[in-house]
Amino acid sequence: MLAKITSEMSMRARIFATASEYEVGILTDEQGDTRREVLQRLTEGISFTSWFILTYQIAVLGILLVFAAWHYYDILSRTRQGRHLRYSTSRGYGTSDRASERAHDQLASIHRNERVQPQKERVNTSERSSLLGSPDAPQLRPRISLRLRSLLMYQPLSIPLTKKPLPENATSLLIACLLGLNAFYAAYGISWTLPLMFVWSDRTALCFAANLPWLYLLSAKNQPLRLLTGYSYEHLNILHRRLGAWMCFLALLHTGSMFAVWYYFFLPSGRSLGWFLTEKTVLLGLITLACYQILYLTSLASFRRWWYELFLGMHVVLQVAALVFLYLHHRGSRLYVGVTLAIFLIDRLVFRMLLKSRHVDAHVQVLGDGQTVMLSADWPLPKPGMASRLLHQDIHGGWEPAQHVFVTALALGRSHALQAHPFTIASAAPSSRSGSQHAWVNLIIRAQDGFTKDLLRYAQQTSTLKVRRNGPYGSSHALDMLRSTDVFLLVAGGSGIAVAYPILWALLHESDDGNATTMPKRRIGLIWIIHEASHISWLGHERLDELKQLGLHIVMPPSTAKAGRPDVAALVREAI
């Protein structure tokens, strides 16, 4: 009976029991006071950690509110600039009464690959003209707020040794705040002595658990952080990966400190390392550690690049297993595990499987290069209801430029039944301003391995495919930012045109009164770098000509297969 009770005791209780029985390795009566002081400080440290870690959530919410305030201030600033731009434009240019009808007809013609008649306005689209106009024109001195915004938007050069790209400064600042806050909570008030190492072990464990809901929230497709901060899923996913790496580091620190606990508390009493590792609490912790470390290693960019589908499967299985073992390992983590599991189920089951998924019969076509598939579908747009506005409508009700969808194709085989692959919508988004009543979706899919390779083989044999679409997802941050300026240049490489084209179409058809017409005052440029000349078929000459007629300044250097990689910096300087 005593053995059973001992086996069910928590690691914390065992430490105190061992400390009392073996005097924590202190063998003389003169050091009894030191032993009692160690036990008292252990009790105080554990008690302090239990309530101190609760304030971590308040601190994270504080940082989130700061970035949310900055985001909405930025929105107001861009709105004022947009109004000023529309006001100045309306004074110099009139709008047509039939603009809405013309834009809708142009959108339908473009998607049917019909040539559209040029507009009456004559626009200089020569590649030799400058986007900024004459260099002798007077230049306005930017305000401090604009300089700060440009500094936060700036993306530094890649790390020299690893060539790993860095995010924009605003994202790096948010990462630094989050990691600095974590380091403070992990180290504050810790006594770095061997007898009190269990306090450090308990602190790192609770810091790990406290971050779990945020880790899963950052990885969720359907979550409130995007609305609060304006960050797209891609930006939030960067935070997800950095926070995940930090949590794996915390897990290693927790494990290492537990070995120190064994060395100080249990080894003097004759308990071997084998006995320690096979204890239920420790064994569950080691299994949890293994799950999260494998999860991290399989999430690295190199692994995802070579074994993406394996990464998808292991990511789901390992994170569920890790949550189960963590729940059994540490009692203090159970509340956090419950909240995390709720986030995971709501995102995956409620939104992604039920509310934002639709089945559709799509058309698949192999494009001119023989390695690219165009997956397309169209349908009439329904009238948006109140529920769709509140819960973010699925793609059947429309989407925003540069958003993406997840595609699942059961017809490709059983191995693809549970896989969902993201693709950017390469067609123009239906505009509420122009009163669009029909939607056309085009996805440009380059064949690599796995799903895309099987899709290419399927498209070579048949032209129709039933797919499940989940989405749309993505932020309108880039579009909103470009709307606040009258001069900008987009640079697209290869299939990156799938992001650039919908944005360009939307901006070239905006007006001050909501009709779909051009804004002559806005100067827009595009540099599109392709690998082969056949890749022009991804967009088509008709659509390129239409963009030129709308006033787009297009620069297309020779294909890299013939002329090598161009000097992008020189192309940008020439265009500007």
XYZ file of C-alpha atoms in Angstrom:
576
model
C 0.000 0.000 0.000
C 2.861 2.397 0.860
C 4.568 1.606 -2.426
C 1.360 2.404 -4.319
C 0.980 5.740 -2.512
C 4.628 6.574 -3.197
C 4.261 5.779 -6.907
C 1.288 8.141 -7.186
C 2.989 11.025 -5.390
C 3.815 14.084 -7.478
C 7.437 14.966 -8.113
C 7.058 18.027 -5.879
C 5.794 15.893 -2.979
C 8.619 13.398 -3.471
C 11.203 16.149 -3.228
C 9.839 17.311 0.116
C 9.549 13.753 1.384
C 13.103 12.981 0.328
C 14.324 16.245 1.839
C 12.841 15.334 5.197
C 14.082 11.761 5.153
C 17.602 12.279 3.874
C 18.085 15.863 5.043
C 18.725 17.010 1.485
C 22.207 15.634 1.549
C 23.074 17.554 4.733
C 24.454 15.148 7.309
C 25.286 17.316 10.340
C 22.910 18.686 12.970
C 24.534 22.109 12.703
C 23.170 22.476 9.182
C 19.573 21.629 10.079
C 18.608 25.269 9.841
C 20.023 25.384 6.309
C 17.901 22.381 5.356
C 14.733 24.016 6.699
C 15.614 27.243 4.914
C 15.969 25.353 1.617
C 12.551 23.747 2.076
C 10.978 27.077 2.990
C 12.481 28.813 -0.025
C 11.305 25.969 -2.254
C 7.777 26.411 -0.934
C 7.857 30.172 -1.383
C 9.332 29.926 -4.879
C 6.740 27.430 -6.079
C 3.903 29.456 -4.557
C 5.197 32.673 -6.154
C 5.451 31.033 -9.575
C 1.874 29.705 -9.408
C 0.359 33.214 -9.250
C 3.115 35.159 -11.020
C 2.651 33.186 -14.230
C -1.014 34.234 -14.327
C 0.027 37.841 -14.941
C 1.788 36.728 -18.132
C -1.546 36.603 -19.960
C -2.283 40.188 -18.896
C 1.125 41.325 -20.156
C 0.635 39.633 -23.547
C -2.786 41.220 -23.872
C -1.199 44.591 -23.108
C 1.304 44.190 -25.959
C -1.519 43.049 -28.225
C -3.567 46.146 -27.391
C -0.614 48.422 -28.190
C -0.213 46.881 -31.642
C -3.992 46.968 -32.156
C -4.049 50.676 -31.315
C -1.223 51.304 -33.781
C -3.065 49.276 -36.437
C -6.306 51.232 -36.140
C -4.429 54.523 -36.019
C -2.766 53.460 -39.247
C -6.162 52.645 -40.746
C -7.476 56.104 -39.861
C -4.353 57.714 -41.293
C -4.652 55.779 -44.563
C -8.359 56.619 -44.745
C -7.599 60.327 -44.478
C -4.921 60.027 -47.150
C -7.302 58.092 -49.384
C -9.987 60.753 -49.015
C -7.471 63.446 -49.828
C -6.342 61.506 -52.899
C -9.926 60.966 -54.097
C -10.778 64.618 -53.494
C -7.802 65.847 -55.495
C -8.595 63.346 -58.237
C -12.264 64.301 -58.454
C -11.289 67.937 -59.088
C -9.181 67.056 -62.102
C -11.008 64.139 -63.648
C -14.662 63.308 -64.198
C -16.253 59.917 -63.897
C -18.519 58.124 -66.312
C -22.146 57.340 -65.531
C -21.707 53.910 -67.114
C -18.486 53.022 -65.254
C -20.017 50.243 -63.166
C -21.492 48.443 -66.175
C -18.272 48.822 -68.189
C -16.070 47.430 -65.406
C -18.347 44.414 -64.932
C -18.292 43.670 -68.670
C -14.516 44.037 -68.748
C -14.128 41.619 -65.808
C -16.305 39.009 -67.537
C -14.477 39.434 -70.846
C -11.072 39.100 -69.247
C -11.992 35.843 -67.543
C -13.371 34.510 -70.829
C -10.071 35.486 -72.515
C -11.872 37.913 -74.808
C -10.083 41.023 -75.963
C -11.455 44.211 -74.449
C -11.720 47.406 -76.440
C -9.294 50.082 -75.256
C -10.625 52.993 -73.257
C -10.860 56.464 -74.645
C -8.281 57.799 -72.248
C -4.794 57.738 -73.682
C -2.222 56.696 -71.133
C 1.519 56.689 -71.605
C 2.607 53.089 -70.893
C 6.100 53.309 -72.316
C 8.655 51.365 -70.296
C 10.995 54.343 -70.578
C 8.684 56.671 -68.682
C 9.220 57.211 -64.988
C 6.654 56.402 -62.330
C 7.625 59.439 -60.316
C 7.533 61.804 -63.264
C 10.095 64.540 -63.726
C 13.024 64.515 -61.280
C 12.805 68.315 -61.215
C 9.334 68.204 -59.631
C 9.182 69.592 -56.086
C 9.506 66.938 -53.393
C 7.535 67.061 -50.160
C 9.349 66.365 -46.926
C 7.828 63.299 -45.242
C 6.340 63.678 -41.784
C 7.711 61.852 -38.746
C 4.739 59.458 -38.717
C 5.398 58.529 -42.343
C 9.074 57.939 -41.619
C 8.178 55.729 -38.679
C 5.717 53.776 -40.792
C 8.260 53.293 -43.556
C 10.818 52.148 -40.989
C 8.406 49.546 -39.612
C 7.525 48.403 -43.138
C 11.173 48.039 -44.172
C 12.424 44.473 -44.628
C 16.175 44.136 -43.940
C 18.521 42.113 -46.083
C 18.884 38.380 -45.514
C 21.263 37.032 -42.878
C 24.697 36.893 -44.604
C 25.780 33.392 -43.591
C 22.511 31.487 -43.751
C 20.854 33.651 -46.447
C 17.692 33.365 -44.378
C 15.235 36.165 -45.141
C 14.192 38.444 -42.310
C 10.646 39.739 -41.802
C 9.754 43.410 -41.874
C 10.824 45.498 -38.887
C 7.316 45.658 -37.390
C 7.155 41.861 -37.218
C 10.681 41.669 -35.793
C 9.722 44.218 -33.140
C 6.691 42.168 -32.127
C 8.825 39.012 -31.945
C 11.382 40.810 -29.787
C 8.654 42.035 -27.422
C 7.164 38.567 -27.106
C 10.484 36.791 -26.519
C 11.730 39.506 -24.150
C 8.560 39.194 -22.103
C 9.010 35.425 -21.979
C 12.610 35.716 -20.856
C 11.568 38.080 -18.070
C 8.855 35.767 -16.787
C 11.135 32.737 -16.996
C 14.011 34.308 -15.030
C 12.461 36.869 -12.651
C 13.071 36.111 -8.974
C 14.949 32.857 -9.637
C 17.780 31.862 -7.313
C 20.458 30.197 -9.427
C 21.549 27.645 -6.821
C 21.401 23.868 -7.060
C 19.082 23.319 -4.049
C 16.493 25.672 -5.567
C 16.720 24.344 -9.121
C 13.264 22.807 -8.854
C 11.780 26.332 -8.731
C 13.464 27.088 -12.060
C 12.177 23.795 -13.450
C 8.626 24.575 -12.319
C 8.832 28.111 -13.740
C 9.962 26.997 -17.201
C 7.244 24.333 -17.269
C 4.512 26.848 -16.484
C 5.934 29.369 -18.967
C 5.728 26.649 -21.597
C 2.124 25.853 -20.702
C 1.098 29.523 -20.559
C 2.273 29.992 -24.163
C 0.326 27.030 -25.542
C -2.961 28.889 -26.242
C -1.083 31.696 -27.984
C 0.942 29.208 -30.035
C -2.199 27.556 -31.371
C -4.025 30.858 -31.779
C -1.203 32.210 -33.942
C -1.367 29.108 -36.170
C -5.168 29.139 -36.501
C -6.660 30.339 -39.767
C -9.759 31.687 -38.060
C -8.835 33.882 -35.107
C -9.273 37.469 -33.878
C -5.614 38.504 -33.947
C -5.775 39.330 -37.653
C -8.604 41.784 -37.096
C -6.927 43.347 -34.073
C -3.438 43.778 -35.501
C -4.009 43.765 -39.262
C -1.336 41.102 -39.616
C -1.952 38.491 -42.287
C -1.849 34.780 -41.574
C 1.650 34.683 -43.066
C 2.927 37.302 -40.610
C 1.221 35.635 -37.661
C 2.673 32.317 -38.744
C 6.152 33.817 -38.388
C 5.285 34.618 -34.764
C 3.933 31.090 -34.400
C 7.216 29.561 -35.562
C 9.393 31.816 -33.380
C 7.233 31.209 -30.318
C 7.316 27.469 -31.018
C 11.115 27.514 -31.160
C 11.236 29.392 -27.843
C 8.870 26.899 -26.234
C 11.032 23.988 -27.374
C 13.971 25.767 -25.750
C 11.948 26.161 -22.541
C 11.164 22.446 -22.651
C 14.878 21.638 -22.885
C 15.638 23.959 -19.953
C 12.903 22.284 -17.933
C 14.343 18.849 -18.695
C 17.895 19.897 -17.861
C 16.861 21.420 -14.541
C 14.996 18.237 -13.640
C 18.237 16.301 -14.051
C 19.773 18.777 -11.595
C 16.877 18.043 -9.225
C 17.602 14.315 -9.452
C 21.295 14.915 -8.806
C 20.708 17.012 -5.679
C 17.614 15.449 -4.134
C 17.489 11.816 -5.213
C 21.015 10.670 -5.966
C 22.195 11.069 -2.315
C 19.379 8.731 -1.248
C 20.548 6.025 -3.634
C 17.967 6.579 -6.393
C 19.584 5.825 -9.743
C 19.096 7.748 -12.979
C 17.259 4.766 -14.438
C 14.773 4.866 -11.573
C 14.282 8.604 -12.105
C 13.686 8.327 -15.862
C 11.125 5.541 -15.485
C 9.028 7.386 -12.927
C 5.545 8.064 -14.318
C 5.716 11.868 -14.151
C 9.194 12.031 -15.639
C 8.435 9.461 -18.328
C 5.330 11.354 -19.454
C 7.399 14.523 -19.551
C 10.056 12.886 -21.725
C 7.405 11.653 -24.168
C 5.938 15.176 -24.318
C 9.411 16.590 -24.907
C 10.032 14.119 -27.733
C 6.711 15.032 -29.404
C 7.394 18.760 -29.360
C 11.028 18.460 -30.439
C 10.094 16.234 -33.395
C 7.274 18.657 -34.162
C 9.780 21.514 -34.272
C 12.343 19.679 -36.391
C 9.760 18.590 -38.951
C 8.501 22.184 -39.158
C 11.812 23.584 -40.372
C 11.776 25.097 -43.846
C 14.179 22.508 -45.263
C 11.991 19.623 -44.078
C 8.812 21.267 -45.355
C 10.444 21.905 -48.712
C 11.306 18.245 -49.270
C 8.545 16.433 -47.385
C 5.644 18.861 -47.189
C 2.890 16.257 -47.065
C 4.714 14.303 -44.357
C 5.035 17.550 -42.438
C 1.278 18.132 -42.663
C 0.430 14.684 -41.334
C 2.990 14.685 -38.532
C 2.012 18.208 -37.493
C -1.544 17.141 -36.722
C -0.719 13.782 -35.105
C 2.179 15.017 -32.962
C 0.447 18.101 -31.625
C -2.572 16.072 -30.496
C -0.309 13.472 -28.851
C 1.774 16.186 -27.196
C -1.314 17.819 -25.684
C -2.493 14.510 -24.236
C 0.853 13.662 -22.650
C 1.344 17.198 -21.348
C -2.075 17.057 -19.687
C -1.027 13.876 -17.892
C 2.476 15.121 -17.090
C 1.886 18.437 -15.304
C -1.220 19.365 -13.319
C -0.540 23.070 -13.696
C -0.816 22.764 -17.483
C -4.307 21.254 -17.624
C -6.213 24.534 -17.862
C -3.937 25.750 -20.657
C -4.228 22.422 -22.478
C -8.032 22.664 -22.302
C -8.061 26.176 -23.764
C -5.579 25.132 -26.449
C -7.653 22.118 -27.436
C -10.754 24.327 -27.708
C -8.894 26.721 -30.042
C -7.715 23.812 -32.181
C -11.176 22.199 -32.478
C -13.019 25.460 -33.185
C -10.571 26.410 -35.930
C -10.281 22.975 -37.548
C -13.755 21.539 -37.149
C -16.196 24.427 -36.773
C -14.700 26.910 -39.231
C -12.457 25.001 -41.623
C -14.570 21.847 -41.977
C -18.094 23.271 -41.629
C -18.514 27.021 -42.085
C -15.834 27.801 -44.696
C -15.746 24.649 -46.844
C -17.541 24.130 -50.148
C -17.454 21.435 -52.836
C -17.305 22.557 -56.466
C -16.797 21.047 -59.901
C -13.637 22.684 -61.233
C -12.010 22.788 -64.649
C -8.329 21.755 -64.854
C -6.051 22.628 -67.750
C -2.337 22.043 -68.354
C -0.732 25.325 -69.444
C 1.857 25.907 -72.134
C 4.971 24.972 -70.146
C 3.583 21.484 -69.449
C 4.342 21.745 -65.725
C 1.618 24.131 -64.581
C -2.074 23.448 -64.010
C -4.792 26.077 -64.096
C -7.666 25.091 -61.809
C -10.700 27.283 -62.421
C -14.351 27.521 -61.431
C -17.130 30.077 -61.590
C -20.544 30.585 -60.000
C -23.126 33.320 -59.392
C -22.541 35.309 -56.224
C -25.213 35.039 -53.523
C -26.423 38.027 -51.562
C -24.380 38.324 -48.342
C -26.312 37.754 -45.142
C -25.740 38.968 -41.612
C -24.284 35.610 -40.495
C -21.703 35.582 -43.295
C -20.594 39.109 -42.394
C -20.114 38.235 -38.734
C -18.453 34.837 -39.276
C -16.413 35.810 -42.355
C -18.096 34.352 -45.418
C -16.707 31.384 -47.303
C -15.331 31.757 -50.792
C -18.758 31.175 -52.341
C -19.692 34.695 -51.225
C -16.525 36.307 -52.604
C -13.003 37.131 -51.471
C -10.462 39.940 -51.304
C -7.480 40.431 -53.653
C -4.399 38.289 -52.856
C -6.296 35.928 -50.548
C -5.814 32.175 -50.769
C -7.822 28.981 -50.386
C -7.079 25.429 -49.307
C -7.863 22.749 -51.868
C -8.615 19.066 -51.238
C -9.157 16.660 -54.152
C -10.524 13.251 -53.202
C -10.369 12.047 -56.799
C -6.552 12.067 -56.702
C -6.437 9.176 -54.242
C -6.996 8.199 -50.633
C -3.668 9.670 -49.552
C -5.006 13.141 -50.419
C -8.338 12.790 -48.614
C -7.121 14.498 -45.433
C -4.715 16.925 -47.118
C -5.510 20.578 -47.745
C -3.041 22.585 -49.835
C -2.993 26.419 -49.983
C -3.044 28.304 -53.296
C -3.337 32.028 -53.966
C -6.389 33.082 -55.985
C -4.871 34.411 -59.214
C -8.058 35.978 -60.587
C -9.632 39.338 -59.885
C -11.793 39.472 -56.791
C -15.488 40.258 -57.307
C -15.914 43.871 -56.306
C -18.828 45.134 -54.260
C -18.068 48.602 -55.637
C -18.791 47.486 -59.210
C -21.797 45.376 -58.231
C -20.272 42.088 -59.420
C -22.782 39.270 -59.533
C -20.521 36.468 -60.745
C -17.236 35.026 -59.476
C -14.369 33.477 -61.402
C -11.618 31.640 -59.514
C -8.304 30.754 -61.143
C -5.521 28.928 -59.297
C -2.031 28.662 -60.807
C -0.533 25.396 -59.541
C 3.064 24.486 -60.333
C 3.725 20.732 -60.299
C 6.350 19.681 -57.769
C 5.831 16.408 -55.871
C 2.957 14.693 -54.120
C -0.377 16.473 -54.540
C 0.652 18.865 -57.319
C 2.347 16.100 -59.322
C -0.733 13.882 -59.043
C -2.893 16.834 -60.054
C -0.780 17.358 -63.184
C -1.156 13.695 -64.164
C -4.905 13.942 -63.594
C -5.207 17.131 -65.694
C -3.370 15.441 -68.550
C -6.146 12.838 -68.731
C -9.348 14.755 -67.955
C -10.572 18.341 -67.731
C -12.968 18.284 -64.741
C -12.265 17.633 -61.084
C -14.455 17.810 -57.976
C -12.607 19.646 -55.188
C -13.330 20.939 -51.705
C -12.346 24.550 -51.160
C -11.684 25.950 -47.724
C -11.330 29.690 -47.378
C -10.722 32.411 -48.224
C -7.853 33.404 -45.932
C -5.367 36.241 -45.910
C -5.151 39.882 -44.929
C -5.971 42.979 -46.980
C -3.046 44.816 -45.357
C -1.068 45.130 -48.593
C -4.077 46.382 -50.531
C -5.028 48.882 -47.836
C -1.476 50.169 -47.703
C -1.337 50.680 -51.472
C -4.724 52.404 -51.475
C -3.266 55.180 -49.350
C -0.653 56.158 -51.926
C -0.754 57.345 -55.517
C 2.619 55.937 -56.661
C 3.845 52.385 -56.125
C 5.713 49.564 -57.853
C 5.063 45.816 -57.500
C 7.774 43.233 -58.229
C 6.610 39.683 -58.980
C 8.731 36.639 -59.674
C 7.152 33.795 -61.650
C 3.939 32.598 -60.030
C 4.069 35.632 -57.731
C 1.882 37.244 -60.387
C -0.970 35.362 -58.707
C -0.661 37.848 -55.834
C 0.127 40.944 -57.905
C -2.590 40.659 -60.554
C -5.682 40.748 -58.261
C -4.226 43.719 -56.373
C -3.473 45.589 -59.592
C -6.920 44.894 -61.005
C -8.627 46.156 -57.857
C -6.569 49.354 -57.641
C -6.922 50.173 -61.323
C -10.708 49.974 -61.081
C -11.279 52.054 -57.980
C -12.882 55.481 -57.971
C -14.037 58.054 -55.531
C -17.761 57.409 -55.873
C -17.709 53.589 -55.757
C -17.959 53.059 -59.537
C -15.388 50.819 -61.226
C -13.281 53.246 -63.233
C -9.642 54.213 -63.403
C -7.914 56.826 -61.256
C -5.572 58.685 -63.648
C -3.692 60.410 -60.850
C -2.431 57.101 -59.449
C 0.803 55.854 -61.055
C 1.272 52.093 -60.803
C 4.149 49.941 -62.006
C 4.780 46.190 -62.293
C 8.008 44.277 -62.816
C 7.284 40.638 -63.708
C 10.257 38.294 -63.946
C 9.539 34.896 -65.535
C 11.710 31.822 -66.018
C 10.376 30.839 -69.445
C 8.516 32.801 -72.103
C 5.666 30.247 -71.962
C 4.893 31.385 -68.410
C 3.152 34.439 -69.862
C 0.231 32.053 -70.482
C -0.359 31.978 -66.728
C -1.880 35.427 -67.100
C -2.260 35.795 -70.858
C -1.399 38.578 -73.282
C -5.018 39.779 -73.239
C -4.938 40.504 -69.530
C -1.551 42.184 -69.759
C -2.843 44.386 -72.575
C -5.914 45.243 -70.520
C -3.750 46.294 -67.573
C -1.677 48.492 -69.869
C -4.818 50.122 -71.233
C -5.860 50.888 -67.679
C -2.601 52.770 -67.134
C -0.241 50.124 -65.730
C 3.478 50.605 -66.363
C 4.778 47.065 -67.084
C 8.418 45.966 -67.235
C 9.124 42.375 -68.324
C 12.813 41.543 -68.772
C 13.805 38.549 -70.936
C 13.148 35.150 -69.377
C 15.791 33.944 -66.941
C 16.164 30.682 -68.882
C 17.652 32.659 -71.773
C 19.162 35.801 -70.250
C 19.862 34.679 -66.678
C 18.700 36.447 -63.532
C 18.149 40.178 -64.115
C 19.429 43.006 -61.985
C 16.230 43.664 -60.067
C 17.639 46.708 -58.264
C 18.521 48.304 -61.606
C 15.056 47.542 -62.978
C 13.461 49.170 -59.941
C 15.651 52.269 -60.229
C 14.846 52.564 -63.936
C 11.099 52.191 -63.323
C 11.075 54.750 -60.530
